[in-house]
PDB file of C-alpha atoms in Angstrom:
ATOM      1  CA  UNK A  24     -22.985   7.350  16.294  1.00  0.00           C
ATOM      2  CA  UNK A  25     -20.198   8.939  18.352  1.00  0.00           C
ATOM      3  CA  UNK A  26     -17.453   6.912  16.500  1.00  0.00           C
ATOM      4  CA  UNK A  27     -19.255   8.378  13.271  1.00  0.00           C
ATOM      5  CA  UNK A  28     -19.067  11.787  13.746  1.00  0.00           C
ATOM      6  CA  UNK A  29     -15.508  11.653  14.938  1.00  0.00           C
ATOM      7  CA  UNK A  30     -14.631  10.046  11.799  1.00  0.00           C
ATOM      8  CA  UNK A  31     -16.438  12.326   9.424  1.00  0.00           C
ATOM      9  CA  UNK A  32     -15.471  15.454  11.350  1.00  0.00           C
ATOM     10  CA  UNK A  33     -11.505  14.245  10.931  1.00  0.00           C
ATOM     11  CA  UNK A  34     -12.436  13.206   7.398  1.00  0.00           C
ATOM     12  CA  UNK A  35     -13.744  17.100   7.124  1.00  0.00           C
ATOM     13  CA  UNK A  36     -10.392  18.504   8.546  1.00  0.00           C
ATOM     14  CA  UNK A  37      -8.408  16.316   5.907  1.00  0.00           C
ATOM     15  CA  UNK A  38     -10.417  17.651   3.121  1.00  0.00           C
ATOM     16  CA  UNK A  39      -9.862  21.015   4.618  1.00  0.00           C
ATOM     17  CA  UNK A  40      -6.172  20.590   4.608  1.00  0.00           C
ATOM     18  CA  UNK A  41      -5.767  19.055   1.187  1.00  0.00           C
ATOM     19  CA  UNK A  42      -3.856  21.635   0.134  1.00  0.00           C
ATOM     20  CA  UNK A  43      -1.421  21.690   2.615  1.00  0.00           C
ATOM     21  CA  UNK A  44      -1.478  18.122   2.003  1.00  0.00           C
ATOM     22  CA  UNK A  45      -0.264  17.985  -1.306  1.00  0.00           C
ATOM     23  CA  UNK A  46       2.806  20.215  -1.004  1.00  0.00           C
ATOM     24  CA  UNK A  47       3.282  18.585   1.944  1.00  0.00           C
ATOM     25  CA  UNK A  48       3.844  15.320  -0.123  1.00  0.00           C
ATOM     26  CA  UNK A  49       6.055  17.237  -2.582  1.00  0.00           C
ATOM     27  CA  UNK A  50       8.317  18.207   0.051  1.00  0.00           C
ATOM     28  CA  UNK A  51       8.808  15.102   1.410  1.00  0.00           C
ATOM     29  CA  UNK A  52       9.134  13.382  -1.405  1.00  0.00           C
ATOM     30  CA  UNK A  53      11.800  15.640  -2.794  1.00  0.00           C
ATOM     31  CA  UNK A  54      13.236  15.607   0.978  1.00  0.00           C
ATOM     32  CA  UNK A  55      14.311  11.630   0.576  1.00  0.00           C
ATOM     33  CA  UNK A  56      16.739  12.592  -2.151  1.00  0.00           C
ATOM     34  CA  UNK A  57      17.963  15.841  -1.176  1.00  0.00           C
ATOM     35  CA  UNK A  58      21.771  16.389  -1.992  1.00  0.00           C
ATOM     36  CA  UNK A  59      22.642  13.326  -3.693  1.00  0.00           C
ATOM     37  CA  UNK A  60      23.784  14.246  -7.551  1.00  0.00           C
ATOM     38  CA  UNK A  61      21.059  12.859  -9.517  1.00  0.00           C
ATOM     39  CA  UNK A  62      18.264  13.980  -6.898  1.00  0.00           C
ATOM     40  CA  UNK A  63      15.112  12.414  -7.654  1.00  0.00           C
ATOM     41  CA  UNK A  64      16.035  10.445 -10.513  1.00  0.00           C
ATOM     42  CA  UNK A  65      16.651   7.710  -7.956  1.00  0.00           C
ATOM     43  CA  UNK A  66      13.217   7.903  -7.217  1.00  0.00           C
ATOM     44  CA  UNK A  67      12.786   6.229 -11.160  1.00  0.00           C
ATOM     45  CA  UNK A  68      16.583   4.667 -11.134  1.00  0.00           C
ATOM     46  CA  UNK A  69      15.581   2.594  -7.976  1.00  0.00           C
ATOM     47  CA  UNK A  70      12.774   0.747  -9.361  1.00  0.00           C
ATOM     48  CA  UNK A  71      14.299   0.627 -12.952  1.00  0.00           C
ATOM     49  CA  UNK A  72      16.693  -1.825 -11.680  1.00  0.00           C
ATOM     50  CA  UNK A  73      14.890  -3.759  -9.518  1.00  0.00           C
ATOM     51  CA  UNK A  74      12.555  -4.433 -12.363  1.00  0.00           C
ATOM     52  CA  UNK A  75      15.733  -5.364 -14.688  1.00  0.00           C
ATOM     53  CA  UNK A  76      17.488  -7.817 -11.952  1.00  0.00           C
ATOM     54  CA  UNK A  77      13.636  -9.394 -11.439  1.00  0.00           C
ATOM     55  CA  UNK A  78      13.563  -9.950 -14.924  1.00  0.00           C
ATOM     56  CA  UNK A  79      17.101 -10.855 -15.559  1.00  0.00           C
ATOM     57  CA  UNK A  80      17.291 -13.785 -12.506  1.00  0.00           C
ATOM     58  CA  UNK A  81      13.694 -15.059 -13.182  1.00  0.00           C
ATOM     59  CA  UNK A  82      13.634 -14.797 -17.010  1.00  0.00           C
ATOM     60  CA  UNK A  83      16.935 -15.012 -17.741  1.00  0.00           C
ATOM     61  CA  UNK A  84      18.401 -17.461 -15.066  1.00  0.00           C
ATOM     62  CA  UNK A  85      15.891 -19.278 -13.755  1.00  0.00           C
ATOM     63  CA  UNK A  86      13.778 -19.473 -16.851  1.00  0.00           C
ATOM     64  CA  UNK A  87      10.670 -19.842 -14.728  1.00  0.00           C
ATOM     65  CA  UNK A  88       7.835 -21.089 -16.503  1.00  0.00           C
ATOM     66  CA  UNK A  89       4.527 -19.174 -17.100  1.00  0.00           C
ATOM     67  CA  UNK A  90       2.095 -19.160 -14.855  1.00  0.00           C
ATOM     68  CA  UNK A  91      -1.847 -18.870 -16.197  1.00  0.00           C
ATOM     69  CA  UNK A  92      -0.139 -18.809 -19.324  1.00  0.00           C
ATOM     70  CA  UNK A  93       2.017 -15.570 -18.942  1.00  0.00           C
ATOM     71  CA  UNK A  94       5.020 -14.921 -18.081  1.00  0.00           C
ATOM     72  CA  UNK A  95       6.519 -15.445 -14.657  1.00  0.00           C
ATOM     73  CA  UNK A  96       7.943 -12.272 -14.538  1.00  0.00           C
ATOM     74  CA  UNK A  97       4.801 -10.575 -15.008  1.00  0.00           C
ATOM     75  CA  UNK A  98       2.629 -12.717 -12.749  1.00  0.00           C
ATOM     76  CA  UNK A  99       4.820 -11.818  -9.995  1.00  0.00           C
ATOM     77  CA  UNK A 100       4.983  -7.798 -10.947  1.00  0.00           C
ATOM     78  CA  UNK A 101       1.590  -7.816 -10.321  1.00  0.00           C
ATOM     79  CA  UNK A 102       1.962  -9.355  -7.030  1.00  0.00           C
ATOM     80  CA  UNK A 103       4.992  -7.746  -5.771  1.00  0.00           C
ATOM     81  CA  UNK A 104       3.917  -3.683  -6.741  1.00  0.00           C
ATOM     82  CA  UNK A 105       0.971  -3.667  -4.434  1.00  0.00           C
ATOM     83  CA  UNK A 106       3.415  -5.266  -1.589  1.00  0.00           C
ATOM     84  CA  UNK A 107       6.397  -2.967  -2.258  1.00  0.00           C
ATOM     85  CA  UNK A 108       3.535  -0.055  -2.307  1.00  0.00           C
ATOM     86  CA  UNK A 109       2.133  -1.354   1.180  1.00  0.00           C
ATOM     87  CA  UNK A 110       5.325  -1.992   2.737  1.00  0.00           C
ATOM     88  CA  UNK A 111       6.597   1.706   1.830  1.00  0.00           C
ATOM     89  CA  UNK A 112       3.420   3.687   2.678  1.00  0.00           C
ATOM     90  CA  UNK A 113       3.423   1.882   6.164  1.00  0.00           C
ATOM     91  CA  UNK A 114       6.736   2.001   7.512  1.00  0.00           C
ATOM     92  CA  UNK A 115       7.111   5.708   6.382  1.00  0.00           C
ATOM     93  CA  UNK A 116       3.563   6.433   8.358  1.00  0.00           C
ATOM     94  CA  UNK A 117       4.639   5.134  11.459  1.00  0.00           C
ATOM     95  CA  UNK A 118       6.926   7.238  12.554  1.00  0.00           C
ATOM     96  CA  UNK A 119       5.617  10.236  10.475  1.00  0.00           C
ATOM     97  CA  UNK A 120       4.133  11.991  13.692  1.00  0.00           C
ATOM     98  CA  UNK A 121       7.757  11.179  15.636  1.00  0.00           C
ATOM     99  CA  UNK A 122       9.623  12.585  12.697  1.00  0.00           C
ATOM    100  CA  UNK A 123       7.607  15.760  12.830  1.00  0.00           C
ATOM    101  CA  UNK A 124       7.966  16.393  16.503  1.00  0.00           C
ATOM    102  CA  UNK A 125       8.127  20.140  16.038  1.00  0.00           C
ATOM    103  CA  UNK A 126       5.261  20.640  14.158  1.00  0.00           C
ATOM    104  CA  UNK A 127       2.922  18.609  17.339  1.00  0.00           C
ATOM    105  CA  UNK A 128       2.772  21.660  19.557  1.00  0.00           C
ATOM    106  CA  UNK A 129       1.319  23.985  16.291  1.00  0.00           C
ATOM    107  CA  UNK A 130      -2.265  24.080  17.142  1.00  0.00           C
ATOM    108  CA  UNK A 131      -3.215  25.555  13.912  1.00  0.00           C
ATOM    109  CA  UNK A 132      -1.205  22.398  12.195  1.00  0.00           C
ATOM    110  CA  UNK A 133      -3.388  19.445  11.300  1.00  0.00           C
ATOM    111  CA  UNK A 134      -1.300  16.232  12.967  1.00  0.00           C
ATOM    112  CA  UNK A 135      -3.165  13.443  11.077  1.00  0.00           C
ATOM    113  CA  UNK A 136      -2.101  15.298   7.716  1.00  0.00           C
ATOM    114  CA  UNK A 137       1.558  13.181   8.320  1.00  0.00           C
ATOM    115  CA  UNK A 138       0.705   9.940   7.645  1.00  0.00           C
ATOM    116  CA  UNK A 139      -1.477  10.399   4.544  1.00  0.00           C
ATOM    117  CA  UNK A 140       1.682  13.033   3.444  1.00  0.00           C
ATOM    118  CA  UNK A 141       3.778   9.461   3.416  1.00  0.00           C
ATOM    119  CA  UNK A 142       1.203   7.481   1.720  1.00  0.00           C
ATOM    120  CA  UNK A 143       0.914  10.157  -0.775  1.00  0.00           C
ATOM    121  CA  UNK A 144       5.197   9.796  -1.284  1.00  0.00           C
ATOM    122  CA  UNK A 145       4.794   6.458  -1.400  1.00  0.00           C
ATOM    123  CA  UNK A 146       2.243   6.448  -4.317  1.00  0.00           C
ATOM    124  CA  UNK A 147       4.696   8.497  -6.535  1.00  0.00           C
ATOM    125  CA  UNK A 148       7.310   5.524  -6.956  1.00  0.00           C
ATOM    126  CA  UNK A 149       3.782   3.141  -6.933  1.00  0.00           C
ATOM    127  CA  UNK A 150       2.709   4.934  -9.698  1.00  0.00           C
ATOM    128  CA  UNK A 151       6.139   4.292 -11.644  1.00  0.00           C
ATOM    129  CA  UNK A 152       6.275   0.714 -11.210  1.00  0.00           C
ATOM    130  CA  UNK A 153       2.322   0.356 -12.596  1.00  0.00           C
ATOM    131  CA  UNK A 154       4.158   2.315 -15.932  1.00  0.00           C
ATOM    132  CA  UNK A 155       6.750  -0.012 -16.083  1.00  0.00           C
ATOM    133  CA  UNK A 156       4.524  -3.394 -15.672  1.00  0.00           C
ATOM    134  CA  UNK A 157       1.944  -1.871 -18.091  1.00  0.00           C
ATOM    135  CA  UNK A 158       4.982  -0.949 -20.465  1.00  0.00           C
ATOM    136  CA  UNK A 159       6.403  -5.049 -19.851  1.00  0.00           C
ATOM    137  CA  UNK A 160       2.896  -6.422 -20.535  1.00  0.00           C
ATOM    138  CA  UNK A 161       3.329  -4.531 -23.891  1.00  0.00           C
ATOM    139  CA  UNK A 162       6.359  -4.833 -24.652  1.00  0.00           C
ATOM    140  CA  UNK A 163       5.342  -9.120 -23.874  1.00  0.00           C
ATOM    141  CA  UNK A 164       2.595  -8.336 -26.306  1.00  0.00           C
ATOM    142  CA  UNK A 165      -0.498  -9.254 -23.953  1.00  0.00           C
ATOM    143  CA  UNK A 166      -3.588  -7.831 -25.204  1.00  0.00           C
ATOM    144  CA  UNK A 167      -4.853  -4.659 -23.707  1.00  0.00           C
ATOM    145  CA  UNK A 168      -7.668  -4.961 -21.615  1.00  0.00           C
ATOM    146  CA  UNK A 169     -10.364  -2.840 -20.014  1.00  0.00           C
ATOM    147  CA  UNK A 170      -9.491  -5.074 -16.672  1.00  0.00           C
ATOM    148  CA  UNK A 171      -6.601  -2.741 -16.334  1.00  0.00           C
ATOM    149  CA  UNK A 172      -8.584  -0.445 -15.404  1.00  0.00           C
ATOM    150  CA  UNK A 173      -9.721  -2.228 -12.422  1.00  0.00           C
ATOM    151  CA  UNK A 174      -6.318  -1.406 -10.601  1.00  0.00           C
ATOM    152  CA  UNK A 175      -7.772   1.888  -9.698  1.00  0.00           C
ATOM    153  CA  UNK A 176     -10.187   0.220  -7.825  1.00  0.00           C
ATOM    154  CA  UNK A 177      -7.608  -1.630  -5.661  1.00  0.00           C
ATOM    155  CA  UNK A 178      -5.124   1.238  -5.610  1.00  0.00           C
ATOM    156  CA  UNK A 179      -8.868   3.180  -3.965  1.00  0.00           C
ATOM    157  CA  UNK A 180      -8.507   0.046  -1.382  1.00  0.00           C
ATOM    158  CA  UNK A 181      -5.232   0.174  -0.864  1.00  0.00           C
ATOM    159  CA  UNK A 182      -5.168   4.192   0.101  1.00  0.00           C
ATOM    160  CA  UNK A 183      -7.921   3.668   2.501  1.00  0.00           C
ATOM    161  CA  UNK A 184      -6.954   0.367   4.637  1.00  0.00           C
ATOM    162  CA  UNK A 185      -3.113   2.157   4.712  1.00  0.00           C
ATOM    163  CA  UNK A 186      -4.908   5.368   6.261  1.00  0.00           C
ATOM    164  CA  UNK A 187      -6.609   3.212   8.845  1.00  0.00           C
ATOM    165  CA  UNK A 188      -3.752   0.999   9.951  1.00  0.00           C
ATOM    166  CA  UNK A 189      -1.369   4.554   9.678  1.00  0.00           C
ATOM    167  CA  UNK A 190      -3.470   6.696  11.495  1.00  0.00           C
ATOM    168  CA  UNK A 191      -3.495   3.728  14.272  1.00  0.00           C
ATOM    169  CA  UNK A 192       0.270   2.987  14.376  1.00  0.00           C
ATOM    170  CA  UNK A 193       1.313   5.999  13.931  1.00  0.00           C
ATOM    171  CA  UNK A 194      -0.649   7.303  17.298  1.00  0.00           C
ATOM    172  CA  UNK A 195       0.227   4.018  19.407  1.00  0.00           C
ATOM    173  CA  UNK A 196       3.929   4.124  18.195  1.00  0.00           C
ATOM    174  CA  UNK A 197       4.536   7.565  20.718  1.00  0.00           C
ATOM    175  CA  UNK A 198       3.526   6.000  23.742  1.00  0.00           C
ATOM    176  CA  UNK A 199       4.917   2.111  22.941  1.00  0.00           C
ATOM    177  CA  UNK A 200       8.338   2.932  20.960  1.00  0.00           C
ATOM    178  CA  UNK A 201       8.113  -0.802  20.425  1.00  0.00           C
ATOM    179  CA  UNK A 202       5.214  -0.747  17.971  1.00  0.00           C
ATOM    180  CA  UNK A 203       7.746   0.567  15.212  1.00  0.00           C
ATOM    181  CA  UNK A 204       9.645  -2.795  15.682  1.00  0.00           C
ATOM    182  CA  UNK A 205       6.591  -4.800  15.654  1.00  0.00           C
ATOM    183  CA  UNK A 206       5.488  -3.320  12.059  1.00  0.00           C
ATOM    184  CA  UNK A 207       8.518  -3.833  10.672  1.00  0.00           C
ATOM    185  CA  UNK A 208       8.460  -7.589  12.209  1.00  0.00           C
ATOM    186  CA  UNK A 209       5.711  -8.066  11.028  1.00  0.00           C
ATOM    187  CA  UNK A 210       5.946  -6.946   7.486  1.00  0.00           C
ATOM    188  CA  UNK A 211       9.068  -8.860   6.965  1.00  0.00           C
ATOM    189  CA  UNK A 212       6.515 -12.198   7.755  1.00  0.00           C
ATOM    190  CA  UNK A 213       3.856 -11.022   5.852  1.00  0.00           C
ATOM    191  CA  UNK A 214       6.369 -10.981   2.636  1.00  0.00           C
ATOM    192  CA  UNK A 215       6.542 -14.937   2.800  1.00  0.00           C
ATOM    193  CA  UNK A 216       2.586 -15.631   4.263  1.00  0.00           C
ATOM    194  CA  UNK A 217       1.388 -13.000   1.372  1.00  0.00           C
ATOM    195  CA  UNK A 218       1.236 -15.344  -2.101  1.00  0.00           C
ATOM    196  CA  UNK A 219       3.478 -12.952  -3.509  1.00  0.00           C
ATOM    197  CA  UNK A 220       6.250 -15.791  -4.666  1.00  0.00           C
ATOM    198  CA  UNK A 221       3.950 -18.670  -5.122  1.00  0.00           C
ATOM    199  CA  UNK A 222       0.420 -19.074  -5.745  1.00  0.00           C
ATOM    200  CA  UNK A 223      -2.187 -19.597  -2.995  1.00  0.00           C
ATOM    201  CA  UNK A 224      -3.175 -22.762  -5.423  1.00  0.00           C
ATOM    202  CA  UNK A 225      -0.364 -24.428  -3.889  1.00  0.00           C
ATOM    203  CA  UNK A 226      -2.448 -24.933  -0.372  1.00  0.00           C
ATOM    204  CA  UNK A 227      -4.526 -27.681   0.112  1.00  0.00           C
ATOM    205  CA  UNK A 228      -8.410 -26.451   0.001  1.00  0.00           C
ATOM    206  CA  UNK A 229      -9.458 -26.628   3.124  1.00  0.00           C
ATOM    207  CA  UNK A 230      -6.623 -24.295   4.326  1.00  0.00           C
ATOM    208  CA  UNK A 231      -6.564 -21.953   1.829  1.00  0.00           C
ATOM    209  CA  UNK A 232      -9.070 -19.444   3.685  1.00  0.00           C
ATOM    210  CA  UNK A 233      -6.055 -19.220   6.445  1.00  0.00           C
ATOM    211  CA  UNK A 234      -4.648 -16.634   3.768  1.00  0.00           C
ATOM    212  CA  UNK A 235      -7.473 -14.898   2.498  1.00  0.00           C
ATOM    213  CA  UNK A 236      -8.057 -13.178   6.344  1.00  0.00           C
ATOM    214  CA  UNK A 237      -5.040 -11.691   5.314  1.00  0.00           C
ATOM    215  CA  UNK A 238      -6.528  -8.157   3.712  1.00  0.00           C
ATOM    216  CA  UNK A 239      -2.645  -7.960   1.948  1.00  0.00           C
ATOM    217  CA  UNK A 240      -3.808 -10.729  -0.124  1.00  0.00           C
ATOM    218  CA  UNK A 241      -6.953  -9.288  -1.732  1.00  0.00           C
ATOM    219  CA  UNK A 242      -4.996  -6.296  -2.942  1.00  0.00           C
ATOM    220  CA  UNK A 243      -2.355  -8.514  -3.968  1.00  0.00           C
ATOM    221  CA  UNK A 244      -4.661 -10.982  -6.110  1.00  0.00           C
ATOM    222  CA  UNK A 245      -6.900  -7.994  -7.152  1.00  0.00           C
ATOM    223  CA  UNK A 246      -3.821  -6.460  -8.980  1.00  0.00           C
ATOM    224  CA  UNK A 247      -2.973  -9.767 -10.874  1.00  0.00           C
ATOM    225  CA  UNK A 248      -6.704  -9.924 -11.449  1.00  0.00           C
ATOM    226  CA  UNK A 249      -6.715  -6.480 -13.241  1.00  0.00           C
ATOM    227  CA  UNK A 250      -3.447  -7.557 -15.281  1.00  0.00           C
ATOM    228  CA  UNK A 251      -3.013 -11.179 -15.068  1.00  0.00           C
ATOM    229  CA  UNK A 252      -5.942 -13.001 -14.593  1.00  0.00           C
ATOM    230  CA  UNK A 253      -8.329 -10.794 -15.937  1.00  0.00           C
ATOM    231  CA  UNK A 254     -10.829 -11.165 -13.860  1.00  0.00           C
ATOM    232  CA  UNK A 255     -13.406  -8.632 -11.732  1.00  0.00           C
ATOM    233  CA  UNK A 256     -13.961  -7.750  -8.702  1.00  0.00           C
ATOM    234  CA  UNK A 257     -17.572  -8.932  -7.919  1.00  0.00           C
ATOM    235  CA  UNK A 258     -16.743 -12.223  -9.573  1.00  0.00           C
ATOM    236  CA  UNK A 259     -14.813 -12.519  -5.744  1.00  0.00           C
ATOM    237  CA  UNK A 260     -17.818 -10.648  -3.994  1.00  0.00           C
ATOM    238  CA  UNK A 261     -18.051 -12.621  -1.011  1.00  0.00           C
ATOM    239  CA  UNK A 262     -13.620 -12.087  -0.832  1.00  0.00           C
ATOM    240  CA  UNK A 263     -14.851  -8.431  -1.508  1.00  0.00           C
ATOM    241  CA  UNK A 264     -17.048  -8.203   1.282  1.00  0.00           C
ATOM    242  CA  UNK A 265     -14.723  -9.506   3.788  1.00  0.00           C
ATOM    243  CA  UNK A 266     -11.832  -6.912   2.882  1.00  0.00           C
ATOM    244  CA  UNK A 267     -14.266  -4.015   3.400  1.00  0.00           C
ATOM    245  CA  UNK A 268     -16.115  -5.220   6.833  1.00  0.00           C
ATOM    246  CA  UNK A 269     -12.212  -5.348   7.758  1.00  0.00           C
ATOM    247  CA  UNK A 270     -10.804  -2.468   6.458  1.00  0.00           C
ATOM    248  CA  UNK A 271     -13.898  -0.387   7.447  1.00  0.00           C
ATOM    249  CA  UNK A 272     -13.572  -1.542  10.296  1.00  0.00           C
ATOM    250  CA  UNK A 273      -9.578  -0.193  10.415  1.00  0.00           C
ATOM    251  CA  UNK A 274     -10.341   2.623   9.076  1.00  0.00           C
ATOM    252  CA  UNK A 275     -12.827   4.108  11.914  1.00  0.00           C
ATOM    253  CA  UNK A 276     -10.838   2.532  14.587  1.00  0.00           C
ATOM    254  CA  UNK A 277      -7.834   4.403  13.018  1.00  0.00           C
ATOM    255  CA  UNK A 278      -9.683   7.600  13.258  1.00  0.00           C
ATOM    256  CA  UNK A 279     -10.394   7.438  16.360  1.00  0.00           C
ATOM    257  CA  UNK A 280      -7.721   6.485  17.949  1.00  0.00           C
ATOM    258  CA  UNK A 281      -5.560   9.207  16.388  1.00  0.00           C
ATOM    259  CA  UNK A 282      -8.271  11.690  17.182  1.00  0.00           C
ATOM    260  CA  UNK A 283      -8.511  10.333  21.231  1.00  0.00           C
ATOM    261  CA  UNK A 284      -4.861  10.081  21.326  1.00  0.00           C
ATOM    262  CA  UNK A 285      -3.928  13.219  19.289  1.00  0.00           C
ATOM    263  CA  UNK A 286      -4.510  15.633  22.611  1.00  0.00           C
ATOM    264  CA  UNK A 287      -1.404  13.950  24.249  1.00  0.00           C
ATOM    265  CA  UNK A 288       1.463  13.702  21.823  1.00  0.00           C
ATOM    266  CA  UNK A 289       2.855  17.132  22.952  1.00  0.00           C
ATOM    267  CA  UNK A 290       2.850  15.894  26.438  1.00  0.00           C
ATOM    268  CA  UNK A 291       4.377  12.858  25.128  1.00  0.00           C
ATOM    269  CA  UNK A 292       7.189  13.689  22.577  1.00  0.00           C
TER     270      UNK A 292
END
C-alpha cells in the first residue's frame, strides 16, 4: 500500500505538470537541431532515408522474399519502428536528469518531468516513421484494416514500460556513472536477441519462450500484428498477461525508486 500511494501521488505531480511537460518536449526536441541550416527537417530527412536505403538494399538488392505473404520490407518496418522508438526514448532518458543538472536544485521544478520530456521527443520522429510504413503499405496496395488501429494499443505499452525502466535508470545512472554504459550495452544485444531481422519461427519450439521474456518482443510482434499479421491482441492473452505483470511491475519499481532516490541528486551531481 505504501509503494501505491507513492506511485499515484508521483503519477498526480506528472499530471500536474503536463503542461510544463509538453513545452518541455518542444524545446527539446527543437534543441537537437538547433543551428544546423535545415533545422528540424532532419528530424523527417533522417528517417526518409533510412526508409529509402531499407528499401533499396532489401527490395532492390537483396530481393528478399515475402514473408506471411508481404513484402520483406514491410514485415521488417513493422519490427524495426517500435525498436528504433525504444532504443531512442531510452538512451535519451538516461541521462536526462544528468543533462539537466541545473534545474535539480529548483525545488519548485518537477525532476521526474525529464525523462518522460525525452520519451515525448522521441515519439515525434516515432510518429513519422508509423506515416511512412502506413503510406508503404499503401503505396504496396495491402488492404486497409481496422488492425491498424491496434498500434495505439502497443504505442499505450510502449510509453508506459519506457517510463518505468526511465524513471529507474535515469535515478541509478547519478550514483553508478556506469549504468549509462550498461544500457547502451545492452541495447546494442537486444538488437540481434529481439526478432527484429528474422522471425522467432526460426527457433526450435521448445526454446522459443527464451525470447518471449523479452518484453521488447511483444511490442515488436504486436506492431507486425497490427500491420502485418493482422492479428489481436487477446488472441496472445496469455503473451499479454506476461508483458503487463512485467511492465507493471517496472513501472512501480520505477516510481519509486526515482521518488526514494530523487532527495539526493543535488547532493550528488
Amino acid at each position: 500500500m505504501q509503494y501505491l500511494n507513492i506511485v499515484t501521488n508521483f503519477l498526480k505531480e506528472m499530471i500536474i505538470k503536463r503542461h510544463v511537460i509538453v513545452e518541455l518536449t518542444r524545446q527539446d526536441f527543437r534543441a537537437k537541431y538547433l543551428g544546423s541550416y535545415l533545422g528540424m527537417l532532419w528530424a523527417f530527412v533522417h528517417p526518409s532515408v533510412y526508409i529509402a536505403l531499407l528499401w533499396f538494399v532489401f527490395q532492390v538488392g537483396f530481393k528478399s522474399s515475402p514473408i506471411v505473404g508481404v513484402p520483406f520490407i514491410l514485415w521488417l518496418m513493422a519490427g524495426i519502428i517500435p525498436w528504433f522508438f525504444f532504443t531512442d526514448a531510452l538512451s535519451g532518458s538516461t541521462n536526462s536528469v544528468i543533462e539537466n543538472s541545473f534545474l535539480v536544485k529548483k525545488m519548485t521544478f518537477s525532476i521526474g518531468m525529464l525523462p518522460i520530456v525525452k520519451i515525448l521527443s522521441s515519439l515525434i520522429i516515432h510518429l513519422f516513421f508509423l506515416l511512412a510504413l502506413l503510406a508503404m503499405l499503401i503505396a504496396y496496395r495491402l488492404p486497409i484494416s481496422l488492425h491498424w488501429l491496434q498500434v495505439f494499443y502497443y504505442l499505450f505499452a510502449s510509453m508506459i514500460l519506457l517510463m518505468g525502466l526511465s524513471w529507474l535508470t535515469s535515478s541509478i545512472v547519478i550514483f553508478l556513472r556506469d549504468v549509462g554504459q550498461v544500457v547502451t550495452m545492452t541495447l546494442q544485444f537486444g538488437f540481434w536477441v529481439t526478432p527484429i531481422f528474422w522471425s522467432a519461427t526460426m527457433l526450435p519450439e521448445p526454446y522459443r519462450w527464451m525470447i518471449k521474456l523479452n518484453p521488447v518482443y511483444y511490442l515488436v510482434e504486436g506492431y507486425r500484428d497490427s500491420f502485418v499479421n493482422r492479428v489481436w491482441f487477446w488472441q496472445h492473452w496469455q503473451l499479454s498477461i506476461y508483458f503487463w505483470c512485467v511492465t507493471g511491475s517496472i513501472f512501480v519499481l520505477g516510481a519509486v525508486v526515482f521518488r526514494r532516490l530523487r532527495p539526493h541528486f543535488a547532493d550528488v551531481l
